[in-house]
Every structure is written in structure tokens, then in C-alpha cells.
Amino acid sequence: MQKIRPCLWFDNEAEEAANFYVSLFDNSRITGIERYREEGMREPGSVMTVEFELDGQQYQGLNGGPEFKFNEAISFSVDCADQKEVDDLWEKLIEGGGEPGPCGWLKDKYGLSWQIVPRVLPELLADPDEEKAGRVMKAMLAMGKIDVEALRKAYDG
């Protein structure tokens, strides 16, 4: 077991969300489900926690009730190999009620924030040529979903 793992608080959607997330990434799976008992805070037999892995990283989903909601203070940043991966993840994550945001950010239908980042973006931003890196930053700040070709054009001037 991983020593430290994120715990995601849901109202009642932990199992549904975990199944959705594991469908998006290779090397992902549900590893366990615990149910509330008579002594619990929710209906006996309902899902309390879902243990799952996303690309080998362990997470826990908790059905804790409506008291807490996700916000942008916590997000998952996904390293994408290319534009196709960016496009695929972006569409799947906003499907069914998610919301696109600026600069590669979005919220999924559960309210969880994601950063969908093509691998080339940090490479271009790290260029020692301040002018090139600045053009990339300016282009990225004007985008919702990141467009790799537009970043390269900005880089090239």
C-alpha cells in the first residue's frame, strides 16, 4: 500500500466516479469497496469508500455527504503525450456535465478539477529564449483546451 494517497470526498458518487476514472487511464482498477454498517453515518450497505488506482497511483473515494465540494485548490494534472491524448481526455472528462476552463483546466461532472497538459507545453515554456517562451505563455493563457499546433506556431513566432 502506498503510504500517502489522496482521498476524494463525494456525496454519493464515489463508486460511479471511480469507475469513470479507471475507464480513462491504462493501468487503472478498482481495488476495494467498503460499505457502511449499522453503526455508520449513512444507509447500511451503501458504499462508504472505494479504493482505486489511476495509472498505478492509489486513491480513495469517500461517500461522506453533501457538506464538502471540490474546488480548484486541488486538481489532477495529466501529462499527455500529444494532441490526440489531450483531445480524448478533454472530451471524456467534460462529457455529461463537466465544464471547460482556461489554460488546459476543466472540471469533470463530479466537480473535480483537472489540468490536461500536453508534454510539449512545459518544454516550450522552459526554453531559455525569453521571447519564445513568452509567446508560448501568451498563447496558452488565451486557450481553453490546449492546442499543441498553436503553441508551436507561437513558439516559432
Backbone as ProteinMPNN parsed JSONL, in Angstrom:
{"seq_chain_A": "MQKIRPCLWFDNEAEEAANFYVSLFDNSRITGIERYREEGMREPGSVMTVEFELDGQQYQGLNGGPEFKFNEAISFSVDCADQKEVDDLWEKLIEGGGEPGPCGWLKDKYGLSWQIVPRVLPELLADPDEEKAGRVMKAMLAMGKIDVEALRKAYDG", "coords_chain_A": {"N_chain_A": [[0.844, -1.189, 0.0], [0.479, 2.202, -0.775], [2.023, 4.83, 0.977], [1.028, 7.485, 1.279], [-1.975, 8.734, 0.072], [-4.372, 10.352, -2.0], [-7.601, 11.284, -0.795], [-10.8, 11.469, -1.938], [-13.658, 13.314, -1.478], [-16.979, 12.611, -1.867], [-20.52, 13.109, -2.39], [-22.555, 10.97, -2.858], [-21.399, 9.6, -4.943], [-19.002, 8.136, -5.164], [-18.298, 5.465, -6.001], [-19.33, 5.386, -8.636], [-17.86, 7.53, -9.78], [-15.209, 6.577, -9.435], [-15.269, 4.304, -11.092], [-15.679, 5.597, -13.53], [-13.286, 7.15, -13.717], [-11.287, 5.108, -13.759], [-11.844, 4.027, -16.206], [-10.698, 5.764, -17.962], [-7.905, 5.751, -17.952], [-4.985, 3.832, -18.653], [-3.668, 0.946, -16.925], [-5.238, 1.003, -14.602], [-7.601, 0.493, -11.939], [-10.299, -0.73, -9.848], [-9.763, -1.377, -6.508], [-10.904, -2.048, -4.104], [-13.897, -2.048, -2.09], [-15.646, -0.639, 0.537], [-18.392, -0.9, 2.747], [-21.012, 0.937, 4.375], [-21.962, 0.181, 7.712], [-24.403, -0.829, 10.187], [-23.733, 0.861, 12.305], [-22.771, 3.063, 11.048], [-22.695, 6.343, 9.407], [-24.301, 6.597, 7.22], [-26.724, 4.999, 5.044], [-27.006, 1.586, 5.879], [-25.087, -0.822, 4.14], [-24.72, 0.751, 1.916], [-22.258, 2.254, -0.249], [-19.295, 3.137, 1.348], [-16.467, 3.675, 1.121], [-14.29, 3.683, -1.738], [-11.593, 2.111, -3.033], [-9.105, 2.805, -5.38], [-6.998, 2.704, -8.328], [-5.244, 4.864, -10.468], [-3.502, 4.758, -13.289], [-1.608, 3.347, -11.803], [-1.328, 4.924, -9.51], [-2.539, 5.288, -6.239], [-5.812, 5.93, -4.907], [-8.525, 7.072, -2.864], [-11.993, 7.047, -2.683], [-14.581, 8.633, -0.964], [-17.824, 8.384, 0.226], [-19.203, 10.795, 1.73], [-21.227, 12.614, 2.093], [-23.097, 15.699, 1.46], [-21.708, 17.891, 2.478], [-19.127, 18.892, 1.752], [-17.453, 20.204, -1.112], [-15.638, 19.859, -4.186], [-12.97, 22.069, -5.219], [-10.961, 24.396, -7.147], [-8.568, 24.513, -5.77], [-7.373, 22.108, -5.431], [-6.221, 19.955, -7.894], [-5.93, 17.55, -10.553], [-3.185, 17.001, -12.487], [-2.54, 16.062, -15.719], [-0.194, 14.505, -17.666], [0.101, 14.604, -21.024], [0.841, 12.857, -23.985], [0.452, 13.794, -26.597], [-1.522, 15.767, -28.985], [-3.778, 14.246, -29.618], [-4.197, 12.674, -27.314], [-4.698, 14.735, -25.477], [-7.074, 15.804, -26.61], [-8.819, 13.546, -26.473], [-8.964, 12.95, -23.654], [-9.889, 15.418, -22.687], [-12.448, 15.678, -23.894], [-13.761, 13.393, -22.857], [-13.67, 13.901, -20.104], [-15.177, 16.262, -19.777], [-17.596, 15.482, -20.689], [-21.045, 14.844, -20.126], [-21.689, 16.801, -18.258], [-19.473, 18.148, -17.314], [-17.196, 20.998, -17.152], [-15.512, 23.136, -19.336], [-12.472, 24.939, -18.827], [-10.078, 27.661, -18.443], [-6.761, 27.7, -19.938], [-6.099, 24.948, -20.203], [-7.387, 23.752, -18.092], [-10.128, 22.023, -16.544], [-13.351, 21.075, -15.244], [-14.671, 18.028, -14.145], [-17.73, 16.056, -14.384], [-18.25, 15.547, -11.739], [-17.256, 17.637, -10.4], [-14.561, 17.736, -9.9], [-11.364, 19.127, -10.435], [-9.205, 19.241, -13.252], [-6.072, 19.336, -14.948], [-5.202, 19.32, -18.17], [-2.515, 18.596, -19.836], [-0.397, 18.973, -22.51], [2.65, 17.329, -23.147], [4.569, 18.847, -24.45], [4.126, 21.494, -23.704], [5.285, 22.368, -21.063], [7.923, 22.003, -21.854], [8.319, 23.871, -23.936], [7.779, 26.231, -22.528], [9.933, 26.266, -20.83], [12.06, 27.024, -22.328], [15.158, 28.675, -22.736], [15.188, 30.987, -24.225], [13.72, 33.863, -23.738], [11.873, 35.357, -25.234], [10.648, 33.514, -27.014], [9.563, 31.661, -25.154], [7.869, 33.406, -23.823], [6.008, 34.065, -25.827], [4.764, 31.606, -26.097], [3.611, 31.332, -23.545], [1.795, 33.485, -23.588], [0.1, 32.638, -25.665], [-0.912, 30.25, -24.557], [-2.314, 31.246, -22.334], [-4.534, 32.326, -23.549], [-6.049, 30.218, -24.285], [-8.533, 27.589, -23.979], [-8.95, 24.474, -23.977], [-5.802, 23.061, -24.539], [-3.943, 23.709, -27.434], [-1.729, 22.142, -29.327], [-0.474, 22.615, -31.833], [-0.948, 25.366, -32.166], [0.559, 26.321, -30.028], [3.135, 25.636, -30.883], [3.319, 27.236, -33.185], [3.208, 29.777, -32.024], [5.57, 29.668, -30.576], [7.439, 29.526, -32.652], [7.074, 32.0, -33.691]], "CA_chain_A": [[0.0, 0.0, 0.0], [1.146, 3.491, -0.863], [1.969, 5.482, 2.285], [0.16, 8.662, 1.207], [-2.852, 8.687, -1.094], [-5.463, 11.313, -1.92], [-8.963, 10.843, -0.503], [-11.733, 12.372, -2.604], [-14.948, 13.325, -0.783], [-18.159, 12.707, -2.718], [-21.792, 12.981, -1.697], [-22.908, 9.551, -3.002], [-20.951, 9.154, -6.256], [-17.616, 7.645, -5.151], [-18.127, 4.27, -6.844], [-19.567, 5.803, -10.023], [-16.709, 8.338, -10.199], [-14.035, 5.708, -9.538], [-15.424, 3.512, -12.317], [-15.452, 6.518, -14.647], [-11.864, 7.491, -13.797], [-10.465, 3.966, -14.181], [-12.09, 3.787, -17.632], [-9.966, 6.756, -18.752], [-6.45, 5.603, -17.902], [-4.406, 2.489, -18.62], [-3.086, 0.536, -15.636], [-6.15, 1.529, -13.587], [-8.547, -0.526, -11.487], [-10.907, -0.648, -8.521], [-9.059, -2.365, -5.674], [-11.69, -2.429, -2.944], [-15.077, -1.268, -1.72], [-16.152, -0.843, 1.908], [-19.78, -0.454, 2.856], [-21.451, 1.38, 5.698], [-22.628, -0.795, 8.562], [-25.473, -0.267, 11.032], [-23.183, 1.912, 13.158], [-22.256, 4.147, 10.209], [-23.404, 7.609, 9.251], [-25.142, 6.526, 6.028], [-27.568, 3.805, 4.969], [-26.254, 0.333, 5.928], [-24.929, -1.485, 2.85], [-24.32, 1.69, 0.865], [-20.801, 2.373, -0.388], [-18.618, 4.114, 2.194], [-15.23, 4.047, 0.43], [-13.843, 2.94, -2.908], [-10.15, 2.196, -3.253], [-8.848, 2.614, -6.807], [-5.709, 3.137, -8.867], [-5.212, 5.509, -11.779], [-2.142, 4.59, -13.816], [-0.768, 2.865, -10.716], [-1.413, 5.818, -8.345], [-3.676, 4.907, -5.407], [-6.762, 6.936, -4.453], [-9.69, 6.604, -2.126], [-13.191, 7.862, -2.798], [-15.402, 8.526, 0.235], [-19.178, 8.941, 0.189], [-19.326, 11.429, 3.031], [-22.366, 13.509, 2.167], [-23.046, 16.929, 0.669], [-21.095, 19.017, 3.206], [-17.919, 19.43, 1.119], [-17.398, 20.159, -2.576], [-14.323, 20.104, -4.772], [-12.704, 23.368, -5.827], [-9.72, 24.415, -7.92], [-7.371, 24.485, -4.922], [-6.786, 20.8, -5.698], [-6.521, 19.465, -9.242], [-5.05, 16.499, -11.058], [-2.509, 17.405, -13.705], [-2.295, 14.869, -16.535], [0.822, 14.637, -18.703], [-0.406, 13.993, -22.256], [1.904, 12.682, -24.974], [0.21, 14.505, -27.847], [-2.817, 16.425, -29.111], [-4.845, 13.241, -29.591], [-4.473, 12.343, -25.913], [-5.337, 15.932, -24.909], [-8.448, 15.864, -27.118], [-9.596, 12.419, -25.94], [-9.231, 13.147, -22.227], [-10.7, 16.629, -22.53], [-13.838, 15.375, -24.25], [-14.318, 12.417, -21.916], [-13.815, 14.486, -18.767], [-16.251, 17.258, -19.708], [-18.847, 14.833, -21.101], [-22.045, 14.557, -19.109], [-21.883, 17.853, -17.267], [-18.241, 18.832, -16.946], [-17.081, 22.379, -17.619], [-14.181, 23.551, -19.778], [-11.932, 26.117, -18.174], [-8.967, 28.281, -19.153], [-5.366, 27.252, -19.839], [-5.991, 23.495, -20.07], [-8.11, 23.283, -16.904], [-11.545, 21.714, -16.678], [-13.984, 20.356, -14.14], [-15.478, 16.916, -14.619], [-19.135, 16.1, -13.95], [-18.298, 15.436, -10.277], [-16.72, 18.881, -9.853], [-13.121, 17.618, -9.684], [-10.585, 19.898, -11.405], [-8.129, 18.553, -13.964], [-5.242, 20.085, -15.878], [-4.863, 18.419, -19.275], [-1.31, 19.299, -20.271], [0.466, 18.272, -23.461], [4.042, 17.262, -22.688], [5.369, 19.887, -25.085], [3.92, 22.812, -23.086], [6.362, 22.756, -20.144], [9.2, 22.041, -22.591], [8.399, 25.164, -24.625], [7.838, 27.294, -21.517], [11.248, 26.232, -20.176], [13.102, 27.444, -23.262], [15.905, 29.823, -22.205], [14.886, 32.165, -25.029], [12.581, 34.508, -23.077], [10.888, 35.801, -26.22], [9.907, 32.326, -27.458], [8.78, 31.164, -24.015], [6.828, 34.408, -23.573], [4.951, 33.904, -26.834], [4.043, 30.375, -25.742], [2.798, 31.653, -22.369], [0.689, 34.34, -24.034], [-0.827, 31.793, -26.425], [-1.555, 29.324, -23.618], [-3.251, 31.993, -21.494], [-5.723, 32.628, -24.336], [-6.687, 28.953, -24.671], [-9.249, 26.701, -23.074], [-8.192, 23.254, -24.228], [-4.503, 23.41, -25.122], [-3.761, 23.384, -28.85], [-0.285, 21.95, -29.499], [-0.021, 23.284, -33.054], [-0.946, 26.81, -31.893], [1.719, 26.588, -29.169], [4.35, 25.576, -31.727], [3.324, 28.432, -34.029], [3.584, 30.9, -31.157], [6.992, 29.474, -30.267], [8.214, 29.858, -33.841], [6.884, 33.423, -33.979]], "C_chain_A": [[0.883, 1.243, 0.0], [0.966, 4.229, 0.464], [1.005, 6.671, 2.313], [-0.667, 8.548, -0.075], [-3.959, 9.725, -0.918], [-6.79, 10.62, -1.599], [-9.906, 11.896, -1.071], [-13.112, 12.228, -1.979], [-16.063, 13.553, -1.796], [-19.393, 12.704, -1.836], [-22.156, 11.493, -1.695], [-22.3, 8.91, -4.244], [-19.581, 8.509, -6.293], [-17.413, 6.444, -6.072], [-18.31, 4.615, -8.319], [-18.36, 6.578, -10.56], [-15.463, 7.47, -10.375], [-14.102, 4.853, -10.796], [-15.193, 4.365, -13.554], [-13.962, 6.794, -14.808], [-11.014, 6.304, -14.263], [-10.687, 3.625, -15.649], [-11.253, 4.705, -18.525], [-8.478, 6.482, -18.895], [-6.041, 4.14, -17.893], [-3.861, 2.212, -17.224], [-3.908, 1.068, -14.47], [-7.17, 0.466, -13.215], [-9.151, -0.149, -10.146], [-10.231, -1.732, -7.686], [-9.837, -2.765, -4.433], [-12.865, -1.499, -2.71], [-15.465, -1.65, -0.3], [-17.542, -0.245, 1.988], [-20.075, 0.007, 4.282], [-22.159, 0.236, 6.415], [-23.717, -0.088, 9.372], [-24.972, 0.92, 11.85], [-22.718, 3.136, 12.369], [-23.177, 5.341, 10.114], [-24.386, 7.595, 8.079], [-25.925, 5.212, 6.054], [-26.716, 2.531, 4.983], [-26.261, -0.356, 4.553], [-24.542, -0.555, 1.725], [-22.796, 1.833, 0.876], [-20.282, 3.484, 0.526], [-17.359, 4.599, 1.472], [-14.978, 3.129, -0.756], [-12.349, 3.183, -3.025], [-9.925, 1.948, -4.747], [-7.47, 3.14, -7.178], [-5.933, 3.759, -10.231], [-3.77, 5.508, -12.245], [-1.17, 4.235, -12.696], [-0.784, 3.713, -9.455], [-2.669, 5.474, -7.552], [-4.485, 6.12, -4.947], [-7.836, 6.26, -3.614], [-10.821, 7.583, -2.39], [-14.059, 7.593, -1.585], [-16.767, 9.136, -0.03], [-19.458, 9.508, 1.573], [-20.517, 12.354, 3.182], [-22.121, 14.821, 1.452], [-22.292, 18.096, 1.31], [-19.919, 19.666, 2.478], [-17.964, 19.217, -0.378], [-15.958, 20.387, -3.023], [-14.208, 21.561, -5.204], [-11.324, 23.32, -6.479], [-8.451, 24.419, -7.085], [-6.647, 23.143, -5.051], [-7.193, 20.389, -7.105], [-5.557, 18.338, -9.565], [-4.492, 16.967, -12.383], [-2.111, 16.145, -14.464], [-1.314, 15.209, -17.643], [0.347, 13.875, -19.938], [0.693, 13.982, -23.316], [1.718, 13.573, -26.202], [-1.196, 15.106, -27.867], [-3.967, 15.425, -29.052], [-5.2, 12.877, -28.153], [-5.15, 13.522, -25.202], [-6.809, 15.964, -25.309], [-9.321, 14.775, -26.506], [-9.95, 12.626, -24.472], [-10.136, 14.341, -21.981], [-12.171, 16.306, -22.779], [-14.475, 14.417, -23.256], [-14.568, 13.034, -20.541], [-14.909, 15.55, -18.688], [-17.605, 16.671, -20.107], [-19.782, 14.637, -19.906], [-22.186, 15.597, -18.018], [-20.62, 18.509, -16.764], [-18.2, 20.227, -17.546], [-15.665, 22.666, -18.091], [-13.753, 24.806, -19.037], [-10.785, 26.685, -18.979], [-7.664, 27.498, -18.995], [-5.223, 25.746, -19.595], [-6.691, 22.92, -18.853], [-9.544, 22.959, -17.281], [-12.042, 21.118, -15.375], [-14.773, 19.216, -14.742], [-16.879, 17.003, -14.032], [-19.303, 15.939, -12.449], [-17.761, 16.69, -9.591], [-15.227, 18.854, -9.59], [-12.375, 18.343, -10.804], [-9.417, 19.085, -11.954], [-7.368, 19.569, -14.802], [-4.797, 19.094, -16.952], [-3.735, 19.086, -20.056], [-0.521, 18.47, -21.284], [1.925, 18.395, -23.015], [4.897, 18.4, -23.252], [5.236, 21.245, -24.381], [5.016, 23.176, -22.085], [7.733, 22.805, -20.818], [9.373, 23.396, -23.275], [8.506, 26.32, -23.636], [9.2, 27.373, -20.834], [12.381, 26.674, -21.098], [13.831, 28.655, -22.691], [15.7, 31.116, -23.017], [13.596, 32.779, -24.487], [11.488, 34.921, -24.056], [10.022, 34.632, -26.687], [9.006, 31.81, -26.338], [7.636, 32.124, -23.694], [5.686, 34.306, -24.562], [4.112, 32.661, -26.546], [3.118, 30.646, -24.555], [1.581, 32.487, -22.779], [-0.354, 33.531, -24.796], [-1.604, 30.871, -25.495], [-2.606, 30.03, -22.771], [-4.545, 32.35, -22.223], [-6.524, 31.373, -24.691], [-7.59, 28.415, -23.567], [-8.48, 25.393, -23.118], [-6.896, 23.645, -24.937], [-4.388, 22.853, -26.536], [-2.252, 23.341, -29.124], [0.232, 22.697, -30.718], [0.043, 24.804, -32.852], [0.217, 27.186, -30.967], [3.001, 26.613, -29.986], [4.449, 26.804, -32.639], [3.732, 29.659, -33.226], [5.079, 30.837, -30.85], [7.854, 29.927, -31.439], [8.062, 31.317, -34.265], [6.133, 33.627, -35.253]], "O_chain_A": [[1.898, 1.308, 0.693], [-0.135, 4.247, 1.014], [0.251, 6.837, 3.272], [-0.135, 8.3, -1.157], [-4.427, 9.948, 0.199], [-7.06, 9.515, -2.072], [-9.817, 13.074, -0.724], [-13.672, 11.132, -1.956], [-16.082, 14.566, -2.496], [-19.321, 12.338, -0.663], [-22.076, 10.833, -0.659], [-22.65, 7.777, -4.573], [-19.03, 8.344, -7.382], [-16.453, 6.412, -6.842], [-17.524, 4.178, -9.16], [-17.892, 6.312, -11.667], [-14.742, 7.617, -11.361], [-13.099, 4.696, -11.492], [-14.581, 3.909, -14.519], [-13.429, 6.686, -15.912], [-10.111, 6.48, -15.081], [-9.828, 3.007, -16.278], [-11.117, 4.446, -19.72], [-7.854, 6.933, -19.856], [-6.657, 3.313, -17.221], [-3.624, 3.134, -16.443], [-3.356, 1.529, -13.471], [-7.561, -0.355, -14.044], [-8.586, 0.651, -9.4], [-10.139, -2.881, -8.117], [-9.468, -3.732, -3.767], [-12.836, -0.325, -3.08], [-15.595, -2.829, 0.027], [-17.83, 0.784, 1.376], [-19.477, -0.463, 5.249], [-22.862, -0.566, 5.8], [-23.913, 1.12, 9.239], [-25.711, 1.882, 12.063], [-22.316, 4.137, 12.962], [-24.28, 5.353, 10.661], [-25.217, 8.495, 7.963], [-25.792, 4.417, 6.985], [-25.794, 2.407, 4.177], [-27.298, -0.456, 3.897], [-24.081, -1.012, 0.68], [-22.139, 1.565, 1.883], [-20.762, 4.617, 0.484], [-17.202, 5.797, 1.237], [-15.392, 1.969, -0.775], [-11.898, 4.325, -3.107], [-10.478, 1.007, -5.317], [-6.861, 3.915, -6.441], [-6.708, 3.253, -11.043], [-2.919, 6.181, -11.663], [-0.053, 4.75, -12.642], [-0.297, 3.265, -8.417], [-3.753, 5.378, -8.128], [-3.937, 7.179, -4.643], [-8.019, 5.044, -3.658], [-10.632, 8.798, -2.33], [-14.255, 6.436, -1.213], [-16.859, 10.284, -0.464], [-19.896, 8.792, 2.473], [-20.793, 12.831, 4.282], [-21.044, 15.032, 0.895], [-22.246, 19.184, 0.735], [-19.735, 20.879, 2.579], [-18.445, 18.193, -0.861], [-15.169, 21.025, -2.326], [-15.208, 22.21, -5.515], [-10.61, 22.322, -6.372], [-7.355, 24.336, -7.64], [-5.444, 23.059, -4.806], [-8.367, 20.465, -7.467], [-4.509, 18.192, -8.937], [-5.245, 17.293, -13.3], [-1.432, 15.271, -13.925], [-1.569, 16.093, -18.461], [0.208, 12.652, -19.906], [1.387, 14.98, -23.515], [2.693, 14.051, -26.781], [-1.958, 14.978, -26.908], [-5.021, 15.729, -28.494], [-6.379, 12.783, -27.812], [-6.073, 13.321, -24.413], [-7.686, 16.131, -24.461], [-10.439, 15.048, -26.069], [-11.112, 12.491, -24.09], [-11.047, 14.277, -21.155], [-13.032, 16.629, -21.96], [-15.621, 14.618, -22.856], [-15.565, 12.723, -19.89], [-15.512, 15.725, -17.629], [-18.642, 17.295, -19.885], [-19.338, 14.301, -18.808], [-22.744, 15.31, -16.959], [-20.682, 19.351, -15.868], [-19.058, 20.596, -18.348], [-14.711, 22.466, -17.339], [-14.585, 25.635, -18.668], [-10.539, 26.233, -20.097], [-7.492, 26.736, -18.043], [-4.33, 25.317, -18.865], [-6.599, 21.718, -18.602], [-10.105, 23.539, -18.211], [-11.259, 20.711, -14.518], [-15.471, 19.402, -15.739], [-17.18, 17.921, -13.268], [-20.395, 16.172, -11.929], [-17.799, 16.803, -8.366], [-14.67, 19.841, -9.108], [-12.71, 18.192, -11.978], [-8.742, 18.353, -11.23], [-7.942, 20.537, -15.302], [-4.087, 18.133, -16.654], [-3.962, 20.013, -20.833], [-0.032, 17.389, -20.956], [2.359, 19.453, -22.56], [5.837, 18.857, -22.602], [6.152, 22.064, -24.459], [5.638, 24.226, -22.247], [8.605, 23.566, -20.398], [10.444, 23.999, -23.204], [9.238, 27.28, -23.877], [9.578, 28.425, -20.318], [13.54, 26.695, -20.685], [13.181, 29.581, -22.205], [16.007, 32.207, -22.537], [12.505, 32.271, -24.749], [10.303, 34.839, -23.733], [8.799, 34.75, -26.747], [7.822, 31.554, -26.556], [6.546, 31.684, -23.329], [4.522, 34.443, -24.186], [2.894, 32.668, -26.73], [1.961, 30.228, -24.567], [0.462, 32.207, -22.349], [-1.554, 33.715, -24.595], [-2.819, 30.727, -25.631], [-3.673, 29.472, -22.517], [-5.551, 32.647, -21.579], [-7.57, 31.47, -25.332], [-7.431, 28.741, -22.391], [-7.494, 25.211, -22.403], [-6.912, 24.48, -25.841], [-4.692, 21.689, -26.795], [-1.587, 24.377, -29.148], [1.273, 23.349, -30.644], [0.982, 25.452, -33.314], [0.795, 28.263, -31.113], [3.846, 27.49, -29.81], [5.536, 27.346, -32.841], [4.513, 30.485, -33.698], [5.764, 31.86, -30.869], [8.859, 30.614, -31.26], [8.825, 31.812, -35.094], [5.885, 34.767, -35.647]]}, "name": "protein", "num_of_chains": 1, "seq": "MQKIRPCLWFDNEAEEAANFYVSLFDNSRITGIERYREEGMREPGSVMTVEFELDGQQYQGLNGGPEFKFNEAISFSVDCADQKEVDDLWEKLIEGGGEPGPCGWLKDKYGLSWQIVPRVLPELLADPDEEKAGRVMKAMLAMGKIDVEALRKAYDG"}
